CSV table of C-alpha atoms in Angstrom, one decimal:
chain,number,residue,atom,x,y,z
A,1,MET,CA,98.6,129.5,60.8
A,2,ILE,CA,98.2,127.5,63.8
A,3,ASN,CA,97.0,124.1,63.0
A,4,PHE,CA,95.4,122.0,66.2
A,5,GLU,CA,96.5,118.7,65.6
A,6,TRP,CA,94.7,116.6,68.4
A,7,HIS,CA,95.1,113.1,67.6
A,8,ASP,CA,99.2,113.9,67.3
A,9,VAL,CA,99.5,114.1,71.2
A,10,LYS,CA,96.0,112.9,72.2
A,11,THR,CA,97.7,110.0,74.5
A,12,PRO,CA,100.6,112.1,76.0
A,13,VAL,CA,98.9,115.1,76.7
A,14,PHE,CA,96.1,112.4,78.7
A,15,ILE,CA,98.9,111.0,80.2
A,16,SER,CA,100.8,114.3,81.4
A,17,LEU,CA,97.1,115.7,82.6
A,18,TRP,CA,96.4,112.9,85.3
A,19,LEU,CA,99.2,113.4,86.5
A,20,PHE,CA,99.3,116.5,86.7
A,21,PHE,CA,95.6,115.6,88.2
A,22,THR,CA,97.1,113.6,90.9
A,23,ILE,CA,99.7,115.6,91.7
A,24,LEU,CA,97.3,118.7,92.3
A,25,ILE,CA,95.6,116.4,95.1
A,26,LYS,CA,98.2,115.3,96.7
A,27,ILE,CA,99.7,118.9,97.4
A,28,GLY,CA,95.8,120.1,98.3
A,29,PHE,CA,95.9,116.6,100.7
A,30,HIS,CA,98.5,118.0,102.3
A,31,HIS,CA,98.6,121.4,102.8
A,32,SER,CA,95.0,120.3,104.7
A,33,GLU,CA,95.7,119.8,108.0
A,34,ARG,CA,92.2,118.2,109.3
A,35,LEU,CA,91.8,116.3,106.3
A,36,PHE,CA,95.7,114.7,106.6
A,37,VAL,CA,95.1,114.0,110.1
A,38,ILE,CA,92.0,112.1,109.7
A,39,PHE,CA,92.4,110.5,106.3
A,40,PRO,CA,94.9,108.8,104.6
A,41,ASP,CA,96.4,110.0,101.4
A,42,SER,CA,95.3,106.8,99.9
A,43,ALA,CA,91.9,107.7,100.6
A,44,LEU,CA,91.6,110.9,99.4
A,45,LEU,CA,93.0,110.0,96.3
A,46,ILE,CA,89.7,107.6,95.8
A,47,VAL,CA,87.9,110.1,96.1
A,48,GLY,CA,89.1,112.3,93.6
A,49,GLY,CA,89.4,109.6,90.9
A,50,LEU,CA,85.4,109.1,92.3
A,51,VAL,CA,84.8,113.0,91.7
A,52,VAL,CA,86.1,112.7,88.4
A,53,GLY,CA,84.8,109.8,87.3
A,54,TRP,CA,81.2,111.1,88.5
A,55,ILE,CA,81.9,114.5,86.2
A,56,MET,CA,83.1,111.6,83.1
A,57,ASP,CA,80.0,109.6,83.4
A,58,HIS,CA,77.7,112.3,83.1
A,59,PHE,CA,79.7,113.9,80.1
A,60,TRP,CA,81.7,111.1,78.3
A,61,ALA,CA,80.0,107.7,77.6
A,62,VAL,CA,83.7,105.7,77.4
A,63,ASP,CA,84.0,103.8,80.8
A,64,ILE,CA,87.8,103.6,81.7
A,65,TYR,CA,88.7,101.5,84.7
A,66,LEU,CA,92.5,100.3,85.6
A,67,HIS,CA,93.1,97.7,83.3
A,68,PRO,CA,94.7,94.7,84.7
A,69,ASP,CA,97.9,94.8,82.4
A,70,LEU,CA,99.1,98.2,83.3
A,71,PHE,CA,98.8,97.5,86.9
A,72,PHE,CA,100.5,94.3,87.0
A,73,LEU,CA,103.0,95.3,84.0
A,74,TYR,CA,103.5,99.7,85.0
A,75,LEU,CA,102.6,100.2,88.1
A,76,LEU,CA,103.0,97.4,90.3
A,77,PRO,CA,107.0,96.9,89.8
A,78,PRO,CA,108.3,100.4,90.6
A,79,ILE,CA,106.6,100.2,93.8
A,80,ALA,CA,107.9,96.5,94.3
A,81,PHE,CA,111.0,97.3,93.6
A,82,ASP,CA,111.1,100.4,96.1
A,83,ALA,CA,110.0,97.5,98.9
A,84,GLY,CA,112.4,95.6,98.0
A,85,TYR,CA,115.1,98.0,97.7
A,86,PHE,CA,114.5,99.9,101.3
A,87,LEU,CA,113.7,97.0,102.8
A,88,PRO,CA,115.4,96.6,106.3
A,89,ASN,CA,117.7,93.8,105.6
A,90,LYS,CA,118.4,93.2,109.6
A,91,ALA,CA,114.6,93.2,110.5
A,92,PHE,CA,113.2,91.3,107.8
A,93,PHE,CA,115.4,88.2,107.8
A,94,LEU,CA,115.3,88.1,111.8
A,95,ASN,CA,111.3,87.7,111.8
A,96,LEU,CA,111.5,85.7,108.3
A,97,TRP,CA,109.8,82.5,110.3
A,98,THR,CA,106.9,84.8,111.6
A,99,ILE,CA,106.5,86.6,108.0
A,100,THR,CA,106.3,83.0,106.1
A,101,THR,CA,103.7,81.7,109.0
A,102,TYR,CA,101.5,85.0,108.2
A,103,ALA,CA,102.0,84.7,104.3
A,104,VAL,CA,101.4,81.2,104.0
A,105,VAL,CA,99.2,79.6,106.4
A,106,GLY,CA,97.9,82.4,107.1
A,107,THR,CA,96.4,83.5,103.6
A,108,ILE,CA,95.6,79.8,103.2
A,109,TRP,CA,93.2,80.1,106.4
A,110,ASN,CA,92.1,83.5,105.1
A,111,ILE,CA,91.2,81.5,101.7
A,112,THR,CA,89.2,78.3,103.5
A,113,SER,CA,87.5,80.4,106.1
A,114,ILE,CA,86.3,83.1,104.1
A,115,GLY,CA,85.1,80.6,101.3
A,116,LEU,CA,83.0,78.1,103.4
A,117,VAL,CA,81.5,81.9,105.2
A,118,LEU,CA,80.7,82.4,102.1
A,119,TYR,CA,79.3,79.2,100.8
A,120,LEU,CA,77.2,78.7,103.8
A,121,PHE,CA,75.5,82.1,103.5
A,122,SER,CA,74.8,81.4,99.6
A,123,PRO,CA,71.2,80.3,99.9
A,124,TYR,CA,70.6,83.6,100.5
A,125,TYR,CA,71.5,85.5,97.4
A,126,THR,CA,70.3,86.9,94.4
A,127,THR,CA,72.5,84.6,92.2
A,128,GLN,CA,73.3,80.8,92.3
A,129,ILE,CA,77.0,80.6,92.8
A,130,PRO,CA,79.1,76.8,92.9
A,131,PHE,CA,81.3,76.5,95.7
A,132,LEU,CA,84.5,76.5,93.3
A,133,ASP,CA,84.0,80.0,92.2
A,134,LEU,CA,83.1,81.6,95.5
A,135,MET,CA,86.2,79.8,96.7
A,136,LEU,CA,88.1,81.5,93.3
A,137,PHE,CA,87.2,84.8,94.8
A,138,ALA,CA,87.9,84.1,98.1
A,139,THR,CA,91.4,83.6,96.9
A,140,LEU,CA,91.6,87.1,95.2
A,141,ILE,CA,89.7,88.8,98.3
A,142,SER,CA,92.0,87.5,100.7
A,143,ALA,CA,95.5,89.1,99.5
A,144,VAL,CA,97.1,91.8,101.8
A,145,ASP,CA,97.8,94.5,99.4
A,146,PRO,CA,101.3,96.2,99.7
A,147,VAL,CA,100.3,99.5,98.0
A,148,ALA,CA,97.8,99.8,100.3
A,149,VAL,CA,99.4,98.9,103.6
A,150,LEU,CA,102.8,100.8,102.4
A,151,SER,CA,100.7,103.9,102.4
A,152,VAL,CA,99.3,103.8,105.2
A,153,PHE,CA,101.5,102.3,107.9
A,154,GLU,CA,104.3,104.8,106.3
A,155,GLU,CA,102.4,107.7,107.4
A,156,ILE,CA,101.1,106.0,111.0
A,157,ASN,CA,105.0,105.5,111.7
A,158,VAL,CA,104.2,102.1,113.5
A,159,ASN,CA,107.2,100.4,114.8
A,160,LYS,CA,109.7,98.6,112.8
A,161,LEU,CA,108.6,94.7,114.0
A,162,LEU,CA,104.8,95.7,113.9
A,163,TYR,CA,105.6,97.3,110.1
A,164,ILE,CA,108.0,94.3,109.0
A,165,CYS,CA,105.8,92.1,109.7
A,166,VAL,CA,102.2,93.1,108.5
A,167,PHE,CA,104.6,94.7,105.2
A,168,GLY,CA,106.6,91.0,104.5
A,169,GLU,CA,103.1,89.2,104.6
A,170,SER,CA,101.4,91.7,102.1
A,171,LEU,CA,104.7,91.1,99.7
A,172,LEU,CA,105.3,87.2,100.3
A,173,ASN,CA,101.5,86.0,99.9
A,174,ASP,CA,101.1,87.0,96.4
A,175,ALA,CA,102.8,83.5,95.9
A,176,VAL,CA,100.0,82.0,97.9
A,177,THR,CA,97.5,84.1,96.5
A,178,ILE,CA,98.8,84.4,92.7
A,179,VAL,CA,99.1,80.2,92.7
A,180,LEU,CA,96.2,79.1,94.0
A,181,TYR,CA,94.1,81.8,91.5
A,182,HIS,CA,95.1,80.9,88.9
A,183,ALA,CA,94.5,76.9,89.5
A,184,LEU,CA,91.1,77.6,90.5
A,185,SER,CA,90.7,79.1,87.4
A,186,SER,CA,91.9,77.0,85.5
A,187,MET,CA,89.4,73.6,87.5
A,188,VAL,CA,86.8,76.5,86.8
A,189,LYS,CA,87.1,76.2,83.2
A,190,ILE,CA,87.5,72.5,83.4
A,191,GLY,CA,84.4,72.6,85.4
A,192,PRO,CA,84.1,70.5,88.8
A,193,GLU,CA,82.4,67.4,87.5
A,194,TYR,CA,85.8,66.8,85.4
A,195,LEU,CA,88.6,67.7,87.9
A,196,GLU,CA,90.8,64.9,88.5
A,197,LYS,CA,93.6,64.0,91.2
A,198,GLU,CA,96.1,64.7,88.7
A,199,ASP,CA,94.8,69.0,89.0
A,200,PHE,CA,95.0,69.2,92.7
A,201,MET,CA,98.8,67.4,92.9
A,202,LYS,CA,99.6,69.8,90.3
A,203,ALA,CA,98.5,72.7,92.0
A,204,THR,CA,100.4,71.9,94.9
A,205,PHE,CA,103.3,71.6,93.3
A,206,SER,CA,102.2,75.4,91.2
A,207,PHE,CA,102.7,76.5,94.6
A,208,PHE,CA,106.5,75.5,95.1
A,209,LEU,CA,107.3,76.4,91.6
A,210,VAL,CA,106.1,79.5,91.4
A,211,ALA,CA,107.2,80.8,94.9
A,212,PHE,CA,111.0,79.7,95.1
A,213,GLY,CA,111.2,80.2,90.8
A,214,GLY,CA,110.7,84.0,92.1
A,215,ILE,CA,113.0,84.0,94.2
A,216,ILE,CA,115.6,82.1,92.1
A,217,ILE,CA,114.8,85.0,89.5
A,218,GLY,CA,115.7,87.3,91.5
A,219,ILE,CA,118.3,86.0,93.5
A,220,CYS,CA,119.9,85.8,89.5
A,221,GLY,CA,118.6,89.6,88.9
A,222,ALA,CA,120.7,90.7,91.8
A,223,ALA,CA,123.7,89.4,90.7
A,224,ILE,CA,123.6,90.4,86.9
A,225,THR,CA,122.9,94.1,88.5
A,226,GLY,CA,126.0,93.7,91.0
A,227,LEU,CA,128.4,92.7,87.5
A,228,THR,CA,126.8,94.3,85.6
A,229,THR,CA,128.0,97.8,88.1
A,230,LYS,CA,130.8,96.8,89.1
A,231,PHE,CA,132.1,96.7,85.1
A,232,SER,CA,130.1,100.4,84.6
A,233,HIS,CA,132.1,101.5,88.0
A,234,SER,CA,133.5,104.6,85.7
A,235,LEU,CA,130.7,104.6,83.5
A,236,ASN,CA,128.2,107.3,85.8
A,237,ASN,CA,125.6,107.8,83.5
A,238,VAL,CA,125.1,104.2,82.7
A,239,GLN,CA,125.1,103.1,86.7
A,240,PRO,CA,121.7,104.2,87.8
A,241,LEU,CA,120.0,102.7,84.5
A,242,LEU,CA,121.2,99.5,85.8
A,243,CYS,CA,120.2,99.5,88.8
A,244,LEU,CA,116.9,99.8,87.5
A,245,LEU,CA,116.3,98.3,84.7
A,246,LEU,CA,117.3,94.9,85.3
A,247,PRO,CA,114.8,94.4,88.3
A,248,TYR,CA,112.7,95.4,86.2
A,249,LEU,CA,113.7,92.7,83.5
A,250,SER,CA,114.1,90.3,86.8
A,251,TYR,CA,109.8,90.5,87.1
A,252,LEU,CA,109.0,90.8,83.4
A,253,LEU,CA,111.1,87.8,83.1
A,254,ALA,CA,109.2,86.5,86.3
A,255,GLU,CA,105.7,87.4,85.1
A,256,MET,CA,106.4,85.6,81.9
A,257,VAL,CA,106.9,82.5,83.0
A,258,HIS,CA,103.5,82.3,85.4
A,259,LEU,CA,106.2,82.4,88.7
A,260,SER,CA,105.7,85.3,91.3
A,261,GLY,CA,107.0,88.1,89.7
A,262,ILE,CA,106.6,90.5,92.9
A,263,LEU,CA,108.6,88.0,95.4
A,264,ALA,CA,111.5,88.2,92.3
A,265,ILE,CA,111.8,92.3,92.3
A,266,VAL,CA,111.3,92.1,95.9
A,267,VAL,CA,114.6,89.7,96.1
A,268,CYS,CA,116.4,91.4,93.7
A,269,GLY,CA,116.0,94.7,95.2
A,270,LEU,CA,116.9,93.6,98.8
A,271,LEU,CA,119.8,91.3,97.7
A,272,MET,CA,121.5,93.7,94.8
A,273,LYS,CA,121.8,97.0,97.3
A,274,PRO,CA,124.6,96.0,99.3
A,275,TYR,CA,127.0,95.3,95.9
A,276,VAL,CA,125.6,98.0,94.3
A,277,CYS,CA,126.3,101.1,96.7
A,278,GLY,CA,129.9,99.8,96.4
A,279,ASN,CA,129.8,99.2,93.1
A,280,ILE,CA,128.3,102.8,91.6
A,281,SER,CA,128.9,106.4,93.1
A,282,SER,CA,127.2,108.6,95.2
A,283,GLU,CA,125.8,110.0,93.0
A,284,SER,CA,124.6,107.4,91.5
A,285,GLY,CA,123.4,106.0,94.6
A,286,THR,CA,121.6,109.5,94.9
A,287,THR,CA,119.9,109.4,91.6
A,288,VAL,CA,118.7,105.6,91.8
A,289,SER,CA,117.0,106.2,95.7
A,290,TYR,CA,115.3,109.0,94.4
A,291,PHE,CA,114.0,107.9,91.1
A,292,ALA,CA,113.1,104.7,92.7
A,293,LYS,CA,110.8,106.6,95.5
A,294,THR,CA,109.6,109.0,93.0
A,295,LEU,CA,108.5,106.6,91.0
A,296,SER,CA,106.7,104.6,93.5
A,297,SER,CA,104.7,107.4,95.0
A,298,THR,CA,103.5,108.4,91.4
A,299,CYS,CA,102.7,105.0,90.7
A,300,GLU,CA,100.8,104.4,93.9
A,301,ALA,CA,98.9,107.4,93.8
A,302,ILE,CA,97.9,106.5,90.3
A,303,ILE,CA,96.6,103.1,90.7
A,304,PHE,CA,94.2,104.7,94.1
A,305,VAL,CA,93.3,107.5,91.5
A,306,PHE,CA,91.9,104.9,88.8
A,307,LEU,CA,90.3,102.6,91.9
A,308,GLY,CA,88.0,105.7,92.0
A,309,LEU,CA,88.1,105.8,88.5
A,310,SER,CA,86.8,102.5,88.6
A,311,THR,CA,84.3,102.6,91.0
A,312,VAL,CA,81.5,104.8,89.0
A,313,SER,CA,81.8,102.0,86.5
A,314,LYS,CA,78.4,100.6,84.2
A,315,TYR,CA,79.0,97.0,84.5
A,316,HIS,CA,78.3,96.8,88.3
A,317,LYS,CA,75.9,94.3,90.3
A,318,TRP,CA,74.9,94.3,93.8
A,319,ASP,CA,74.0,91.7,95.6
A,320,VAL,CA,73.6,93.7,99.5
A,321,VAL,CA,73.8,90.0,101.1
A,322,PHE,CA,76.6,88.3,99.2
A,323,THR,CA,79.0,92.2,99.9
A,324,LEU,CA,77.8,92.0,103.7
A,325,VAL,CA,78.9,88.9,104.0
A,326,THR,CA,82.1,89.0,102.4
A,327,VAL,CA,82.9,92.5,104.2
A,328,VAL,CA,82.7,90.9,107.8
A,329,ALA,CA,83.5,87.7,106.5
A,330,CYS,CA,87.6,89.2,105.3
A,331,PHE,CA,87.1,91.4,108.7
A,332,VAL,CA,86.7,88.5,111.0
A,333,CYS,CA,89.0,85.6,109.5
A,334,ARG,CA,91.6,88.0,109.3
A,335,PHE,CA,91.5,88.9,112.9
A,336,ILE,CA,91.2,84.5,113.7
A,337,GLY,CA,94.4,84.2,111.5
A,338,THR,CA,96.0,87.0,113.2
A,339,TYR,CA,95.6,86.0,116.8
A,340,MET,CA,96.4,82.2,115.9
A,341,LEU,CA,99.2,82.7,114.4
A,342,THR,CA,100.9,85.0,116.8
A,343,TYR,CA,100.2,82.4,119.5
A,344,LEU,CA,102.0,79.6,117.6
A,345,CYS,CA,105.0,82.3,116.3
A,346,ASN,CA,105.6,83.4,120.1
A,347,ASN,CA,106.3,80.3,121.0
A,348,ARG,CA,110.0,80.3,119.0
A,349,ARG,CA,110.4,84.1,119.3
A,350,VAL,CA,112.5,85.3,121.4
A,351,GLU,CA,111.1,89.3,121.2
A,352,LYS,CA,106.9,88.4,121.4
A,353,ILE,CA,104.3,90.0,119.4
A,354,GLY,CA,102.1,91.8,122.2
A,355,LEU,CA,98.2,91.8,121.9
A,356,VAL,CA,98.3,95.4,120.9
A,357,ASP,CA,100.7,94.8,118.1
A,358,GLN,CA,98.4,91.9,117.3
A,359,PHE,CA,95.6,93.7,117.0
A,360,ILE,CA,96.5,96.2,115.0
A,361,MET,CA,98.1,93.7,113.1
A,362,ALA,CA,95.1,92.2,112.0
A,363,TYR,CA,93.5,95.4,111.7
A,364,GLY,CA,95.9,96.9,109.0
A,365,GLY,CA,94.7,94.0,106.9
A,366,LEU,CA,94.2,96.2,103.7
A,367,ARG,CA,93.1,95.2,100.2
A,368,GLY,CA,93.7,97.3,97.3
A,369,ALA,CA,94.7,97.2,93.4
A,370,ILE,CA,95.7,93.7,93.5
A,371,CYS,CA,92.6,92.4,94.5
A,372,TYR,CA,91.1,94.7,91.5
A,373,GLY,CA,93.5,93.1,89.0
A,374,LEU,CA,92.8,89.7,90.1
A,375,VAL,CA,88.8,90.3,90.1
A,376,MET,CA,89.4,92.0,86.4
A,377,THR,CA,91.2,89.3,85.0
A,378,LEU,CA,88.2,86.7,85.7
A,379,ASP,CA,86.9,84.9,82.2
A,380,LYS,CA,83.2,86.0,82.4
A,381,SER,CA,82.2,83.0,80.3
A,382,ALA,CA,83.8,80.3,83.3
A,383,VAL,CA,82.2,82.8,86.1
A,384,PRO,CA,79.1,84.1,85.2
A,385,ALA,CA,79.3,86.2,89.1
A,386,LYS,CA,82.4,88.4,87.6
A,387,ASP,CA,80.3,92.0,87.3
A,388,MET,CA,79.4,91.3,91.1
A,389,PHE,CA,82.3,90.0,92.3
A,390,VAL,CA,83.9,93.1,90.8
A,391,SER,CA,81.6,95.4,92.6
A,392,THR,CA,81.9,93.4,96.1
A,393,THR,CA,86.0,93.7,95.9
A,394,ILE,CA,85.7,97.5,95.1
A,395,ILE,CA,83.5,98.1,98.2
A,396,VAL,CA,85.6,95.4,100.3
A,397,ILE,CA,89.1,97.8,98.8
A,398,LEU,CA,86.8,101.1,99.8
A,399,PHE,CA,86.1,99.1,103.5
A,400,THR,CA,89.1,98.3,104.1
A,401,VAL,CA,90.7,102.1,103.0
A,402,PHE,CA,88.6,104.4,103.8
A,403,VAL,CA,87.1,102.6,107.6
A,404,GLN,CA,90.3,100.6,108.7
A,405,GLY,CA,92.6,103.1,107.1
A,406,ALA,CA,91.0,105.9,108.8
A,407,THR,CA,90.8,104.5,111.9
A,408,ILE,CA,94.3,103.0,112.6
A,409,LYS,CA,95.6,106.5,113.0
A,410,PRO,CA,93.8,107.6,116.1
A,411,LEU,CA,93.9,103.7,117.2
A,412,VAL,CA,97.3,104.0,117.2
A,413,ARG,CA,97.5,106.9,119.6
A,414,PHE,CA,94.1,105.1,121.6
A,415,LEU,CA,96.6,101.9,122.8
A,416,HIS,CA,99.9,104.0,123.0
A,417,VAL,CA,101.5,101.9,120.2
A,418,LYS,CA,104.8,102.1,119.8
A,419,THR,CA,105.7,104.0,116.9
A,420,GLN,CA,109.5,103.8,115.4
A,421,GLU,CA,111.6,106.2,116.4
A,422,HIS,CA,114.5,107.9,114.1
A,423,HIS,CA,117.5,107.4,115.9
A,424,LEU,CA,121.1,107.7,113.3
A,425,LYS,CA,123.3,105.3,115.4
A,426,ASN,CA,126.8,106.5,115.8
A,427,VAL,CA,129.6,104.4,115.7
A,428,THR,CA,129.7,103.5,119.2
A,429,GLU,CA,126.4,101.5,118.5
A,430,HIS,CA,127.6,100.1,115.4
A,431,VAL,CA,131.2,98.7,116.7
A,432,ILE,CA,129.0,97.4,120.1
A,433,GLY,CA,126.1,95.9,118.1
A,434,SER,CA,129.1,94.0,116.1
A,435,ALA,CA,130.8,92.5,118.7
A,436,ARG,CA,127.3,91.6,120.4
A,437,ASP,CA,126.9,89.6,117.4
A,438,ASP,CA,130.3,87.5,117.0
A,439,MET,CA,130.2,86.9,121.3
A,440,MET,CA,126.3,85.2,120.2
A,441,ALA,CA,127.7,83.5,117.3
A,442,GLY,CA,130.6,82.2,119.9
A,443,ILE,CA,128.2,81.1,122.5
A,444,GLU,CA,126.3,79.3,120.1
A,445,ALA,CA,129.1,77.9,117.9
A,446,ILE,CA,129.8,76.7,121.5
A,447,VAL,CA,126.9,75.2,123.2
A,448,GLY,CA,126.4,73.9,119.4
A,449,ILE,CA,122.8,75.7,118.1
A,450,HIS,CA,122.6,76.2,115.1
A,451,GLY,CA,120.2,79.7,115.8
A,452,GLN,CA,120.1,82.9,113.9
A,453,TYR,CA,123.5,84.7,114.7
A,454,TRP,CA,125.9,81.1,113.4
A,455,TRP,CA,123.4,81.6,110.3
A,456,ARG,CA,124.2,84.8,110.2
A,457,ARG,CA,127.8,84.6,110.9
A,458,ARG,CA,128.0,81.6,108.3
A,459,MET,CA,126.1,83.3,105.6
A,460,SER,CA,128.7,86.5,106.4
A,461,GLU,CA,132.0,84.6,105.3
A,462,PHE,CA,130.7,82.6,102.8
A,463,ASN,CA,129.6,86.0,101.0
A,464,ARG,CA,132.9,87.6,101.7
A,465,ASP,CA,135.2,84.5,100.9
A,466,TYR,CA,132.9,83.8,97.2
A,467,ILE,CA,130.7,86.4,96.4
A,468,GLU,CA,131.8,89.9,97.3
A,469,PRO,CA,135.0,89.2,95.0
A,470,VAL,CA,132.6,88.1,91.9
A,471,ILE,CA,130.5,90.6,92.2
A,472,ALA,CA,131.8,93.7,94.4
A,473,HIS,CA,134.4,96.0,92.4
A,474,THR,CA,136.1,96.4,95.8
A,475,PRO,CA,135.2,93.9,98.8
A,476,GLN,CA,134.7,96.2,101.4
A,477,SER,CA,136.1,94.8,105.0
A,478,ARG,CA,134.3,95.2,108.3
A,479,GLY,CA,136.6,97.9,109.3
A,480,THR,CA,135.7,99.4,105.5
A,481,ARG,CA,132.1,100.1,106.3
A,482,LEU,CA,132.9,101.6,109.4
A,483,MET,CA,135.2,104.1,108.4
A,484,LEU,CA,132.2,104.7,106.1
A,485,LYS,CA,129.4,104.7,108.6
A,486,TYR,CA,131.9,107.6,110.3
A,487,ASP,CA,132.2,109.8,107.7
A,488,GLU,CA,128.3,109.6,107.2
A,489,VAL,CA,127.3,110.3,110.6
A,490,ASN,CA,130.5,113.5,110.6
A,491,ALA,CA,128.8,114.7,107.8
A,492,ILE,CA,125.4,114.8,109.1
A,493,GLU,CA,126.6,116.4,112.4
A,494,SER,CA,128.5,118.4,110.7
A,495,LYS,CA,124.8,119.7,108.5
A,496,ARG,CA,122.9,120.1,111.7
A,497,ARG,CA,125.6,122.2,113.7
A,498,LEU,CA,126.1,124.1,110.3
A,499,MET,CA,122.3,124.5,110.6
A,500,SER,CA,121.7,125.7,114.2
A,501,GLU,CA,124.4,127.6,113.9
A,502,SER,CA,122.8,129.4,110.8
A,503,GLU,CA,119.3,130.1,113.0
A,504,ALA,CA,120.7,131.5,116.0
A,505,THR,CA,122.8,133.9,113.8
A,506,THR,CA,119.4,134.9,111.8
A,507,SER,CA,117.4,135.3,115.4
A,508,SER,CA,119.4,136.8,116.7
A,509,LYS,CA,119.9,139.8,113.4
A,510,VAL,CA,115.9,139.7,114.0
């Protein structure tokens, strides 16, 4: 009477079991206090993938790995959107110059220095690798991965300046890495002997096109999201879908024309939030926030489990010297670049970045799935050393996640790194902060300096006069935002008071 139709439900059953297995790993990890203190969440997920990969390797002949399309088109966008939507806007724009310096100049430094070190030791490798291939590998291995950084830095709860600099760098260096990766891939396919001056000019132009093109698409996506939520003000069931769908479409559109999809979705999430929060209901806003966090956490866990699975592969080719040189070069060049660029940035900064923060910043340059996704897209016919590059990339990822990720927590405690204090500002603090910003903007105007406060004032006026009337359903004045903040703080304080009274009543009865 019961028919076993396995082939009809095979794919959804595999997906459901995979998600269930990932959730079980996270539950078990968070219930083990000893493991939670020693290892980051990502490390235990990779171990789970390693165990499953080892079992499947003995009982199943199929080679399972993290496919680049699965990563770049489905798993990475929710994580990038979550990062942009919940990114602290004020801290990000205040440190934008520093973040851009690390992301652009720092990435170019890492690529150049790592590539030269690898070429210097090339006589000791088992395989002869052309210089252009080594530079291509240095490009993909230099990418600081936002998934790995977000996973570790949120656990150790570092201060906002340190977090925003490292995480902002990991988001923006995508543009540099992707552009140089595609440019060098094309040069490798053409052949070094056939390269012309126009090829290098095209690569330089592509960098600015990819970066600014992704930003423009993100701005357009944020504007469209604001407009659609404005006219769907009474449709609460539609609003969350618009807030999640349009940023994803911005990412896909950018990737379709070979622009920076990460920049597009991060900018879209970053800029749409102020307008979306005023256009949608509180229920829809809660739905968007929780669904974005849930989807991001799930995709992040799947990525790390897949990385563990990919380690158990039948196509690895090992070169001990090449692997050791790569690991040491990534570690040392990261430190040199961080200290060098921080010295230059501190000359223009009011709030200096200390030596301890610089050390954690350099030590937190984790590699992850972006490196793996890029190395898997290499054309083996053009890059014969692809299998060796893949194996070395996995070792670098495991080293940064297990060694650096596991030791960064005790290092933060040992070095007394300032951690983030979760403090809810009251209404008085908001009023004083707004008054201070207005006063500083007035002083800059009198002195004739176009500093950060002057620019923030001009952008605020432009937003109030031209953007909010078009995108926002009900443009909010400073007084309206202050009253909303008062209601929020009052609700939180009332909840705390009720909870404390309830606990006191329960304890007295006992």
